[in-house]
Amino acid sequence: MYHWKMGRQLAVGVHARAAALAALLGAVCFTSSARAQSEDGVDSNPDDSVAAEKQAEGEKAQGDETPGEKDKEPEAAPEPADANAPLEKDGKAYKFIGVRFRNVIVPKFMINLFADGGASVNVFTFGPEFTTRKNGLELDLALSYADYSMDPFLFKGKNDDQFAWEMVSSDMKLVYFTSDLLFEIPLDEEKGRFSLLVGGGVGLGVVFGNLHRAQAYPNGGASNPGPDDVSSWSRCTGPGGPGGAYCDASNNHYGDYDEPSWVNGGAKPSVFPWVSFPQVSFRYKPIKQLQTRLDAGMSITGFFFGMSAGYGL
């Protein structure tokens, strides 16, 4: 009986210790599982999860902007440069095509340096002009038509006697090919609208038309008539006659004589040079595409003044 009780107590003790050990192992496993779940966020507070989601959405909407950047005012775009501004840039070539007009004045006093008689003549020239400009240097190429038509006037060589007067008239025309080289002096450096141009030009003219000349005698047989009044003179029709000594046989310049050109052994030029120096021009350029110019200068035949206008290419 005693042994049975002792065996029963021993069995109960073993069972109690086994149950206590199982409970201890279960507690340890439960604690480890709870800790792992807490670390993985499974067991976190639901309110914290909602706040985290809202924060992520806000950051996504905000993008990469730093705080305060989205509140900045957008900077104004720079104003575009004026495409029509007349100011020219260094190193860039500017080209224009236009027209030119000039009045060439052949003054009587210049003729009298080499001959007697003569008259002041206005020669009007006009035609197309091509201009190229770069770094303040301008080259003007022009094709000009010039009308050298002249009413009759009296003319003789400086060393000829008083009976050598001839009546001269012209319907000659010239076509000039010229080039002017001009240097710019800016008067409006900030905007490039106004400037002076100084330089000169050269060229060559091809002569067309007729040069009429004939010996002349004074009406009424005056011994020393004035050469400025052409109406008091008449053309000789041949040697002698009413003209007397004024109508001699020294040449065949009678009636409506037409002087031959150089190539035919006469005195009428076939080509005629153009040389101008100095030349001064005032240039006005209101916009990039347009320039105008006032010209004045001196040439081998006299003085000239004129104007031109060109459109930018």
PDB file of C-alpha atoms in Angstrom:
ATOM      1  CA  MET A   1       0.000   0.000   0.000  1.00  0.00           C
ATOM      2  CA  TYR A   2       2.767   2.379   0.885  1.00  0.00           C
ATOM      3  CA  HIS A   3       4.559   1.650  -2.340  1.00  0.00           C
ATOM      4  CA  TRP A   4       1.443   2.271  -4.353  1.00  0.00           C
ATOM      5  CA  LYS A   5       0.961   5.685  -2.773  1.00  0.00           C
ATOM      6  CA  MET A   6       4.536   6.590  -3.312  1.00  0.00           C
ATOM      7  CA  GLY A   7       4.287   5.506  -6.945  1.00  0.00           C
ATOM      8  CA  ARG A   8       1.144   7.533  -7.419  1.00  0.00           C
ATOM      9  CA  GLN A   9       2.674  10.619  -5.872  1.00  0.00           C
ATOM     10  CA  LEU A  10       5.730  10.189  -8.049  1.00  0.00           C
ATOM     11  CA  ALA A  11       3.544   9.909 -11.172  1.00  0.00           C
ATOM     12  CA  VAL A  12       1.566  12.996 -10.185  1.00  0.00           C
ATOM     13  CA  GLY A  13       4.782  14.935  -9.592  1.00  0.00           C
ATOM     14  CA  VAL A  14       6.138  13.879 -12.962  1.00  0.00           C
ATOM     15  CA  HIS A  15       2.929  14.908 -14.674  1.00  0.00           C
ATOM     16  CA  ALA A  16       2.923  18.258 -12.861  1.00  0.00           C
ATOM     17  CA  ARG A  17       6.507  18.981 -13.835  1.00  0.00           C
ATOM     18  CA  ALA A  18       5.808  17.999 -17.453  1.00  0.00           C
ATOM     19  CA  ALA A  19       2.816  20.335 -17.532  1.00  0.00           C
ATOM     20  CA  ALA A  20       4.855  23.185 -16.045  1.00  0.00           C
ATOM     21  CA  LEU A  21       7.626  22.613 -18.570  1.00  0.00           C
ATOM     22  CA  ALA A  22       5.118  22.599 -21.459  1.00  0.00           C
ATOM     23  CA  ALA A  23       3.587  25.843 -20.196  1.00  0.00           C
ATOM     24  CA  LEU A  24       7.027  27.437 -19.976  1.00  0.00           C
ATOM     25  CA  LEU A  25       7.936  26.356 -23.535  1.00  0.00           C
ATOM     26  CA  GLY A  26       4.597  27.690 -24.845  1.00  0.00           C
ATOM     27  CA  ALA A  27       5.156  31.046 -23.202  1.00  0.00           C
ATOM     28  CA  VAL A  28       8.621  31.305 -24.695  1.00  0.00           C
ATOM     29  CA  CYS A  29       7.333  30.461 -28.218  1.00  0.00           C
ATOM     30  CA  PHE A  30       4.435  32.890 -27.905  1.00  0.00           C
ATOM     31  CA  THR A  31       6.789  35.697 -26.827  1.00  0.00           C
ATOM     32  CA  SER A  32       9.175  35.052 -29.768  1.00  0.00           C
ATOM     33  CA  SER A  33       6.282  34.997 -32.263  1.00  0.00           C
ATOM     34  CA  ALA A  34       4.827  38.195 -30.876  1.00  0.00           C
ATOM     35  CA  ARG A  35       8.213  39.871 -31.041  1.00  0.00           C
ATOM     36  CA  ALA A  36       8.727  38.800 -34.728  1.00  0.00           C
ATOM     37  CA  GLN A  37       5.265  40.013 -35.681  1.00  0.00           C
ATOM     38  CA  SER A  38       5.893  43.345 -33.988  1.00  0.00           C
ATOM     39  CA  GLU A  39       9.182  43.792 -35.840  1.00  0.00           C
ATOM     40  CA  ASP A  40       7.511  43.058 -39.230  1.00  0.00           C
ATOM     41  CA  GLY A  41       4.840  45.676 -38.526  1.00  0.00           C
ATOM     42  CA  VAL A  42       2.035  43.162 -38.490  1.00  0.00           C
ATOM     43  CA  ASP A  43       1.123  44.113 -34.996  1.00  0.00           C
ATOM     44  CA  SER A  44       1.542  47.927 -35.384  1.00  0.00           C
ATOM     45  CA  ASN A  45      -1.115  50.431 -34.546  1.00  0.00           C
ATOM     46  CA  PRO A  46      -3.742  50.807 -37.354  1.00  0.00           C
ATOM     47  CA  ASP A  47      -3.826  54.606 -36.964  1.00  0.00           C
ATOM     48  CA  ASP A  48      -0.072  54.740 -37.568  1.00  0.00           C
ATOM     49  CA  SER A  49      -0.474  52.770 -40.819  1.00  0.00           C
ATOM     50  CA  VAL A  50      -3.118  55.180 -42.151  1.00  0.00           C
ATOM     51  CA  ALA A  51      -0.932  58.178 -41.305  1.00  0.00           C
ATOM     52  CA  ALA A  52       2.047  56.572 -43.047  1.00  0.00           C
ATOM     53  CA  GLU A  53      -0.029  55.950 -46.188  1.00  0.00           C
ATOM     54  CA  LYS A  54      -1.217  59.585 -46.265  1.00  0.00           C
ATOM     55  CA  GLN A  55       2.351  60.797 -45.851  1.00  0.00           C
ATOM     56  CA  ALA A  56       3.544  58.594 -48.748  1.00  0.00           C
ATOM     57  CA  GLU A  57       0.752  59.909 -50.965  1.00  0.00           C
ATOM     58  CA  GLY A  58       1.670  63.504 -50.097  1.00  0.00           C
ATOM     59  CA  GLU A  59       5.336  62.916 -50.868  1.00  0.00           C
ATOM     60  CA  LYS A  60       4.396  61.324 -54.184  1.00  0.00           C
ATOM     61  CA  ALA A  61       2.232  64.319 -55.128  1.00  0.00           C
ATOM     62  CA  GLN A  62       4.912  66.720 -54.029  1.00  0.00           C
ATOM     63  CA  GLY A  63       7.540  64.918 -56.106  1.00  0.00           C
ATOM     64  CA  ASP A  64      11.121  65.932 -55.716  1.00  0.00           C
ATOM     65  CA  GLU A  65      10.324  69.506 -54.750  1.00  0.00           C
ATOM     66  CA  THR A  66      11.833  70.700 -51.539  1.00  0.00           C
ATOM     67  CA  PRO A  67       9.537  72.441 -49.073  1.00  0.00           C
ATOM     68  CA  GLY A  68       8.685  75.903 -50.275  1.00  0.00           C
ATOM     69  CA  GLU A  69       9.561  75.308 -53.911  1.00  0.00           C
ATOM     70  CA  LYS A  70       5.974  74.782 -55.020  1.00  0.00           C
ATOM     71  CA  ASP A  71       5.070  78.145 -53.552  1.00  0.00           C
ATOM     72  CA  LYS A  72       7.598  80.018 -55.731  1.00  0.00           C
ATOM     73  CA  GLU A  73       6.318  82.285 -58.496  1.00  0.00           C
ATOM     74  CA  PRO A  74       7.422  81.088 -61.986  1.00  0.00           C
ATOM     75  CA  GLU A  75      10.148  83.279 -63.446  1.00  0.00           C
ATOM     76  CA  ALA A  76       9.132  85.440 -66.410  1.00  0.00           C
ATOM     77  CA  ALA A  77      10.540  84.289 -69.754  1.00  0.00           C
ATOM     78  CA  PRO A  78      13.144  86.672 -71.228  1.00  0.00           C
ATOM     79  CA  GLU A  79      11.784  89.039 -73.859  1.00  0.00           C
ATOM     80  CA  PRO A  80      12.796  88.005 -77.409  1.00  0.00           C
ATOM     81  CA  ALA A  81      15.284  90.237 -79.226  1.00  0.00           C
ATOM     82  CA  ASP A  82      13.765  92.668 -81.743  1.00  0.00           C
ATOM     83  CA  ALA A  83      14.128  91.039 -85.156  1.00  0.00           C
ATOM     84  CA  ASN A  84      13.909  94.455 -86.828  1.00  0.00           C
ATOM     85  CA  ALA A  85      16.597  96.204 -84.752  1.00  0.00           C
ATOM     86  CA  PRO A  86      18.927  98.163 -87.068  1.00  0.00           C
ATOM     87  CA  LEU A  87      22.118  97.584 -85.055  1.00  0.00           C
ATOM     88  CA  GLU A  88      24.639  95.522 -87.027  1.00  0.00           C
ATOM     89  CA  LYS A  89      26.829  92.886 -85.354  1.00  0.00           C
ATOM     90  CA  ASP A  90      30.587  92.661 -85.824  1.00  0.00           C
ATOM     91  CA  GLY A  91      31.721  89.862 -88.076  1.00  0.00           C
ATOM     92  CA  LYS A  92      28.375  89.563 -89.874  1.00  0.00           C
ATOM     93  CA  ALA A  93      27.803  90.640 -93.486  1.00  0.00           C
ATOM     94  CA  TYR A  94      24.703  92.650 -94.392  1.00  0.00           C
ATOM     95  CA  LYS A  95      23.508  92.890 -97.996  1.00  0.00           C
ATOM     96  CA  PHE A  96      21.035  95.287 -99.609  1.00  0.00           C
ATOM     97  CA  ILE A  97      19.563  95.722-103.072  1.00  0.00           C
ATOM     98  CA  GLY A  98      18.035  99.023-104.114  1.00  0.00           C
ATOM     99  CA  VAL A  99      18.173 102.019-106.415  1.00  0.00           C
ATOM    100  CA  ARG A 100      20.411 105.063-106.707  1.00  0.00           C
ATOM    101  CA  PHE A 101      19.857 108.565-108.084  1.00  0.00           C
ATOM    102  CA  ARG A 102      22.525 111.211-108.596  1.00  0.00           C
ATOM    103  CA  ASN A 103      22.805 114.611-110.174  1.00  0.00           C
ATOM    104  CA  VAL A 104      26.281 115.241-111.578  1.00  0.00           C
ATOM    105  CA  ILE A 105      26.969 118.940-112.094  1.00  0.00           C
ATOM    106  CA  VAL A 106      29.577 119.843-114.691  1.00  0.00           C
ATOM    107  CA  PRO A 107      30.259 123.527-113.891  1.00  0.00           C
ATOM    108  CA  LYS A 108      31.337 126.001-116.555  1.00  0.00           C
ATOM    109  CA  PHE A 109      34.329 127.180-114.528  1.00  0.00           C
ATOM    110  CA  MET A 110      35.814 123.681-114.628  1.00  0.00           C
ATOM    111  CA  ILE A 111      35.440 123.585-118.422  1.00  0.00           C
ATOM    112  CA  ASN A 112      37.140 126.978-118.658  1.00  0.00           C
ATOM    113  CA  LEU A 113      40.246 125.534-117.004  1.00  0.00           C
ATOM    114  CA  PHE A 114      40.947 123.759-120.299  1.00  0.00           C
ATOM    115  CA  ALA A 115      38.807 125.523-122.905  1.00  0.00           C
ATOM    116  CA  ASP A 116      36.809 128.659-123.629  1.00  0.00           C
ATOM    117  CA  GLY A 117      33.045 128.809-123.732  1.00  0.00           C
ATOM    118  CA  GLY A 118      31.020 125.872-122.636  1.00  0.00           C
ATOM    119  CA  ALA A 119      28.113 125.825-120.183  1.00  0.00           C
ATOM    120  CA  SER A 120      27.210 124.297-116.867  1.00  0.00           C
ATOM    121  CA  VAL A 121      25.517 120.947-117.359  1.00  0.00           C
ATOM    122  CA  ASN A 122      23.349 118.808-115.072  1.00  0.00           C
ATOM    123  CA  VAL A 123      23.730 115.093-115.746  1.00  0.00           C
ATOM    124  CA  PHE A 124      21.076 112.912-114.110  1.00  0.00           C
ATOM    125  CA  THR A 125      22.041 109.311-113.366  1.00  0.00           C
ATOM    126  CA  PHE A 126      19.985 106.494-111.884  1.00  0.00           C
ATOM    127  CA  GLY A 127      19.989 102.717-111.679  1.00  0.00           C
ATOM    128  CA  PRO A 128      20.176  99.652-109.426  1.00  0.00           C
ATOM    129  CA  GLU A 129      22.650  99.396-106.578  1.00  0.00           C
ATOM    130  CA  PHE A 130      23.925  96.414-104.603  1.00  0.00           C
ATOM    131  CA  THR A 131      25.446  97.051-101.162  1.00  0.00           C
ATOM    132  CA  THR A 132      27.382  94.770 -98.863  1.00  0.00           C
ATOM    133  CA  ARG A 133      28.519  95.830 -95.399  1.00  0.00           C
ATOM    134  CA  LYS A 134      30.688  94.175 -92.759  1.00  0.00           C
ATOM    135  CA  ASN A 135      32.488  95.570 -89.705  1.00  0.00           C
ATOM    136  CA  GLY A 136      31.772  99.169 -90.747  1.00  0.00           C
ATOM    137  CA  LEU A 137      33.142  98.780 -94.290  1.00  0.00           C
ATOM    138  CA  GLU A 138      30.664  99.310 -97.127  1.00  0.00           C
ATOM    139  CA  LEU A 139      30.993  98.395-100.799  1.00  0.00           C
ATOM    140  CA  ASP A 140      28.428  99.788-103.247  1.00  0.00           C
ATOM    141  CA  LEU A 141      28.212  98.316-106.751  1.00  0.00           C
ATOM    142  CA  ALA A 142      26.018 100.262-109.181  1.00  0.00           C
ATOM    143  CA  LEU A 143      24.848 100.152-112.778  1.00  0.00           C
ATOM    144  CA  SER A 144      23.769 103.678-113.740  1.00  0.00           C
ATOM    145  CA  TYR A 145      22.241 105.282-116.771  1.00  0.00           C
ATOM    146  CA  ALA A 146      23.494 108.854-117.366  1.00  0.00           C
ATOM    147  CA  ASP A 147      22.014 111.378-119.767  1.00  0.00           C
ATOM    148  CA  TYR A 148      24.650 113.751-121.160  1.00  0.00           C
ATOM    149  CA  SER A 149      22.253 115.543-123.501  1.00  0.00           C
ATOM    150  CA  MET A 150      23.241 119.205-123.884  1.00  0.00           C
ATOM    151  CA  ASP A 151      21.696 122.144-125.646  1.00  0.00           C
ATOM    152  CA  PRO A 152      23.943 124.014-128.138  1.00  0.00           C
ATOM    153  CA  PHE A 153      26.779 126.072-126.644  1.00  0.00           C
ATOM    154  CA  LEU A 154      29.928 127.716-128.030  1.00  0.00           C
ATOM    155  CA  PHE A 155      33.285 126.090-127.482  1.00  0.00           C
ATOM    156  CA  LYS A 156      36.906 126.466-128.566  1.00  0.00           C
ATOM    157  CA  GLY A 157      40.361 125.413-127.422  1.00  0.00           C
ATOM    158  CA  LYS A 158      42.235 127.548-124.942  1.00  0.00           C
ATOM    159  CA  ASN A 159      44.976 128.410-127.465  1.00  0.00           C
ATOM    160  CA  ASP A 160      42.736 128.778-130.534  1.00  0.00           C
ATOM    161  CA  ASP A 161      42.129 132.204-132.078  1.00  0.00           C
ATOM    162  CA  GLN A 162      38.850 134.075-131.993  1.00  0.00           C
ATOM    163  CA  PHE A 163      37.704 132.584-135.313  1.00  0.00           C
ATOM    164  CA  ALA A 164      37.815 128.971-134.033  1.00  0.00           C
ATOM    165  CA  TRP A 165      34.471 128.954-132.260  1.00  0.00           C
ATOM    166  CA  GLU A 166      32.279 125.920-132.770  1.00  0.00           C
ATOM    167  CA  MET A 167      28.654 125.305-131.848  1.00  0.00           C
ATOM    168  CA  VAL A 168      28.413 122.040-129.887  1.00  0.00           C
ATOM    169  CA  SER A 169      25.410 119.974-128.790  1.00  0.00           C
ATOM    170  CA  SER A 170      24.989 116.432-127.544  1.00  0.00           C
ATOM    171  CA  ASP A 171      22.480 113.642-127.184  1.00  0.00           C
ATOM    172  CA  MET A 172      25.055 111.259-125.718  1.00  0.00           C
ATOM    173  CA  LYS A 173      24.083 108.657-123.109  1.00  0.00           C
ATOM    174  CA  LEU A 174      26.381 106.659-120.830  1.00  0.00           C
ATOM    175  CA  VAL A 175      26.006 103.438-118.887  1.00  0.00           C
ATOM    176  CA  TYR A 176      28.303 103.474-115.862  1.00  0.00           C
ATOM    177  CA  PHE A 177      29.656 100.472-113.960  1.00  0.00           C
ATOM    178  CA  THR A 178      30.918 101.880-110.647  1.00  0.00           C
ATOM    179  CA  SER A 179      32.029 100.769-107.200  1.00  0.00           C
ATOM    180  CA  ASP A 180      32.237 102.907-104.065  1.00  0.00           C
ATOM    181  CA  LEU A 181      34.266 101.944-101.002  1.00  0.00           C
ATOM    182  CA  LEU A 182      33.115 103.718 -97.851  1.00  0.00           C
ATOM    183  CA  PHE A 183      34.200 103.629 -94.203  1.00  0.00           C
ATOM    184  CA  GLU A 184      31.601 104.108 -91.488  1.00  0.00           C
ATOM    185  CA  ILE A 185      31.727 106.662 -88.673  1.00  0.00           C
ATOM    186  CA  PRO A 186      28.877 105.715 -86.268  1.00  0.00           C
ATOM    187  CA  LEU A 187      26.742 108.551 -84.931  1.00  0.00           C
ATOM    188  CA  ASP A 188      24.353 106.296 -82.994  1.00  0.00           C
ATOM    189  CA  GLU A 189      26.406 103.417 -81.598  1.00  0.00           C
ATOM    190  CA  GLU A 190      23.703 102.041 -79.305  1.00  0.00           C
ATOM    191  CA  LYS A 191      20.985 101.593 -81.945  1.00  0.00           C
ATOM    192  CA  GLY A 192      22.946 101.819 -85.201  1.00  0.00           C
ATOM    193  CA  ARG A 193      20.511 104.098 -87.000  1.00  0.00           C
ATOM    194  CA  PHE A 194      22.715 107.032 -88.014  1.00  0.00           C
ATOM    195  CA  SER A 195      26.238 107.126 -89.412  1.00  0.00           C
ATOM    196  CA  LEU A 196      28.570 109.005 -91.726  1.00  0.00           C
ATOM    197  CA  LEU A 197      30.374 107.243 -94.562  1.00  0.00           C
ATOM    198  CA  VAL A 198      33.557 108.566 -96.161  1.00  0.00           C
ATOM    199  CA  GLY A 199      35.506 107.209 -99.106  1.00  0.00           C
ATOM    200  CA  GLY A 200      35.517 107.290-102.873  1.00  0.00           C
ATOM    201  CA  GLY A 201      34.648 105.422-106.033  1.00  0.00           C
ATOM    202  CA  VAL A 202      35.887 104.315-109.430  1.00  0.00           C
ATOM    203  CA  GLY A 203      34.146 103.092-112.549  1.00  0.00           C
ATOM    204  CA  LEU A 204      33.854 103.121-116.295  1.00  0.00           C
ATOM    205  CA  GLY A 205      31.122 104.341-118.611  1.00  0.00           C
ATOM    206  CA  VAL A 206      30.238 103.116-122.098  1.00  0.00           C
ATOM    207  CA  VAL A 207      29.223 105.980-124.429  1.00  0.00           C
ATOM    208  CA  PHE A 208      26.251 105.934-126.813  1.00  0.00           C
ATOM    209  CA  GLY A 209      24.630 108.662-128.890  1.00  0.00           C
ATOM    210  CA  ASN A 210      25.943 111.571-130.930  1.00  0.00           C
ATOM    211  CA  LEU A 211      28.146 114.599-130.413  1.00  0.00           C
ATOM    212  CA  HIS A 212      27.363 117.399-132.871  1.00  0.00           C
ATOM    213  CA  ARG A 213      29.802 120.187-133.617  1.00  0.00           C
ATOM    214  CA  ALA A 214      30.099 122.777-136.371  1.00  0.00           C
ATOM    215  CA  GLN A 215      32.060 125.939-137.060  1.00  0.00           C
ATOM    216  CA  ALA A 216      30.024 128.980-136.049  1.00  0.00           C
ATOM    217  CA  TYR A 217      29.968 132.664-136.951  1.00  0.00           C
ATOM    218  CA  PRO A 218      28.283 135.640-135.260  1.00  0.00           C
ATOM    219  CA  ASN A 219      25.088 136.970-136.785  1.00  0.00           C
ATOM    220  CA  GLY A 220      25.510 140.456-138.265  1.00  0.00           C
ATOM    221  CA  GLY A 221      29.265 140.027-138.705  1.00  0.00           C
ATOM    222  CA  ALA A 222      30.204 141.283-135.243  1.00  0.00           C
ATOM    223  CA  SER A 223      33.976 141.227-134.853  1.00  0.00           C
ATOM    224  CA  ASN A 224      34.086 140.168-131.220  1.00  0.00           C
ATOM    225  CA  PRO A 225      30.733 138.692-130.166  1.00  0.00           C
ATOM    226  CA  GLY A 226      30.102 137.219-126.713  1.00  0.00           C
ATOM    227  CA  PRO A 227      30.128 133.391-126.637  1.00  0.00           C
ATOM    228  CA  ASP A 228      27.487 133.178-123.911  1.00  0.00           C
ATOM    229  CA  ASP A 229      24.589 134.202-126.163  1.00  0.00           C
ATOM    230  CA  VAL A 230      24.242 131.222-128.490  1.00  0.00           C
ATOM    231  CA  SER A 231      21.202 132.734-130.217  1.00  0.00           C
ATOM    232  CA  SER A 232      23.443 135.424-131.774  1.00  0.00           C
ATOM    233  CA  TRP A 233      25.499 132.767-133.611  1.00  0.00           C
ATOM    234  CA  SER A 234      24.847 130.464-136.563  1.00  0.00           C
ATOM    235  CA  ARG A 235      26.401 127.276-137.866  1.00  0.00           C
ATOM    236  CA  CYS A 236      28.632 127.485-140.892  1.00  0.00           C
ATOM    237  CA  THR A 237      27.218 125.639-143.916  1.00  0.00           C
ATOM    238  CA  GLY A 238      30.581 125.488-145.698  1.00  0.00           C
ATOM    239  CA  PRO A 239      33.815 127.373-146.233  1.00  0.00           C
ATOM    240  CA  GLY A 240      33.503 131.151-146.753  1.00  0.00           C
ATOM    241  CA  GLY A 241      30.025 132.499-147.259  1.00  0.00           C
ATOM    242  CA  PRO A 242      28.465 134.901-144.725  1.00  0.00           C
ATOM    243  CA  GLY A 243      30.707 133.593-141.994  1.00  0.00           C
ATOM    244  CA  GLY A 244      33.900 134.849-143.578  1.00  0.00           C
ATOM    245  CA  ALA A 245      36.989 133.950-141.554  1.00  0.00           C
ATOM    246  CA  TYR A 246      34.844 132.044-139.009  1.00  0.00           C
ATOM    247  CA  CYS A 247      33.967 129.493-141.680  1.00  0.00           C
ATOM    248  CA  ASP A 248      37.351 128.402-143.020  1.00  0.00           C
ATOM    249  CA  ALA A 249      38.602 125.177-144.553  1.00  0.00           C
ATOM    250  CA  SER A 250      40.638 124.015-141.544  1.00  0.00           C
ATOM    251  CA  ASN A 251      38.157 121.153-140.989  1.00  0.00           C
ATOM    252  CA  ASN A 252      34.891 119.826-142.358  1.00  0.00           C
ATOM    253  CA  HIS A 253      32.763 120.715-139.316  1.00  0.00           C
ATOM    254  CA  TYR A 254      29.756 122.217-141.073  1.00  0.00           C
ATOM    255  CA  GLY A 255      26.015 122.051-140.650  1.00  0.00           C
ATOM    256  CA  ASP A 256      24.947 119.105-138.477  1.00  0.00           C
ATOM    257  CA  TYR A 257      28.346 117.411-138.319  1.00  0.00           C
ATOM    258  CA  ASP A 258      28.455 114.270-136.144  1.00  0.00           C
ATOM    259  CA  GLU A 259      31.808 113.738-134.441  1.00  0.00           C
ATOM    260  CA  PRO A 260      33.143 110.146-134.854  1.00  0.00           C
ATOM    261  CA  SER A 261      34.140 108.075-131.845  1.00  0.00           C
ATOM    262  CA  TRP A 262      37.686 107.214-130.839  1.00  0.00           C
ATOM    263  CA  VAL A 263      37.527 103.861-132.598  1.00  0.00           C
ATOM    264  CA  ASN A 264      36.633 105.672-135.833  1.00  0.00           C
ATOM    265  CA  GLY A 265      39.386 108.281-135.512  1.00  0.00           C
ATOM    266  CA  GLY A 266      37.242 111.029-133.994  1.00  0.00           C
ATOM    267  CA  ALA A 267      37.216 112.935-130.718  1.00  0.00           C
ATOM    268  CA  LYS A 268      34.041 111.466-129.198  1.00  0.00           C
ATOM    269  CA  PRO A 269      35.014 109.027-126.402  1.00  0.00           C
ATOM    270  CA  SER A 270      33.903 105.414-126.638  1.00  0.00           C
ATOM    271  CA  VAL A 271      34.354 104.906-122.900  1.00  0.00           C
ATOM    272  CA  PHE A 272      34.591 107.436-120.129  1.00  0.00           C
ATOM    273  CA  PRO A 273      36.143 106.961-116.656  1.00  0.00           C
ATOM    274  CA  TRP A 274      34.435 107.712-113.368  1.00  0.00           C
ATOM    275  CA  VAL A 275      36.567 108.705-110.398  1.00  0.00           C
ATOM    276  CA  SER A 276      35.057 110.264-107.275  1.00  0.00           C
ATOM    277  CA  PHE A 277      37.005 111.475-104.276  1.00  0.00           C
ATOM    278  CA  PRO A 278      36.191 112.495-101.684  1.00  0.00           C
ATOM    279  CA  GLN A 279      32.699 111.175-101.166  1.00  0.00           C
ATOM    280  CA  VAL A 280      30.700 111.790 -97.983  1.00  0.00           C
ATOM    281  CA  SER A 281      27.403 110.068 -97.253  1.00  0.00           C
ATOM    282  CA  PHE A 282      24.859 110.301 -94.470  1.00  0.00           C
ATOM    283  CA  ARG A 283      23.276 106.935 -93.760  1.00  0.00           C
ATOM    284  CA  TYR A 284      19.955 106.370 -92.013  1.00  0.00           C
ATOM    285  CA  LYS A 285      18.824 102.845 -91.159  1.00  0.00           C
ATOM    286  CA  PRO A 286      15.423 102.879 -89.411  1.00  0.00           C
ATOM    287  CA  ILE A 287      15.058  99.080 -89.323  1.00  0.00           C
ATOM    288  CA  LYS A 288      17.198  96.054 -90.112  1.00  0.00           C
ATOM    289  CA  GLN A 289      15.661  95.540 -93.574  1.00  0.00           C
ATOM    290  CA  LEU A 290      15.978  99.121 -94.857  1.00  0.00           C
ATOM    291  CA  GLN A 291      18.769 101.646 -95.282  1.00  0.00           C
ATOM    292  CA  THR A 292      18.814 105.043 -96.984  1.00  0.00           C
ATOM    293  CA  ARG A 293      21.753 107.237 -97.903  1.00  0.00           C
ATOM    294  CA  LEU A 294      22.413 110.823 -98.957  1.00  0.00           C
ATOM    295  CA  ASP A 295      25.564 111.190-101.073  1.00  0.00           C
ATOM    296  CA  ALA A 296      27.745 114.150-102.000  1.00  0.00           C
ATOM    297  CA  GLY A 297      31.203 114.354-103.494  1.00  0.00           C
ATOM    298  CA  MET A 298      33.500 115.450-106.252  1.00  0.00           C
ATOM    299  CA  SER A 299      34.336 113.609-109.468  1.00  0.00           C
ATOM    300  CA  ILE A 300      36.652 114.270-112.396  1.00  0.00           C
ATOM    301  CA  THR A 301      33.742 115.897-114.257  1.00  0.00           C
ATOM    302  CA  GLY A 302      32.400 118.010-111.404  1.00  0.00           C
ATOM    303  CA  PHE A 303      30.333 117.743-108.266  1.00  0.00           C
ATOM    304  CA  PHE A 304      27.509 115.381-107.486  1.00  0.00           C
ATOM    305  CA  PHE A 305      24.829 114.801-104.927  1.00  0.00           C
ATOM    306  CA  GLY A 306      22.134 112.177-104.696  1.00  0.00           C
ATOM    307  CA  MET A 307      20.382 109.555-102.673  1.00  0.00           C
ATOM    308  CA  SER A 308      19.808 105.813-102.516  1.00  0.00           C
ATOM    309  CA  ALA A 309      17.587 103.306-100.767  1.00  0.00           C
ATOM    310  CA  GLY A 310      18.143  99.594-100.272  1.00  0.00           C
ATOM    311  CA  TYR A 311      16.220  96.617 -98.924  1.00  0.00           C
ATOM    312  CA  GLY A 312      18.030  93.979 -96.876  1.00  0.00           C
ATOM    313  CA  LEU A 313      18.479  90.528 -98.379  1.00  0.00           C
TER     314      LEU A 313
END
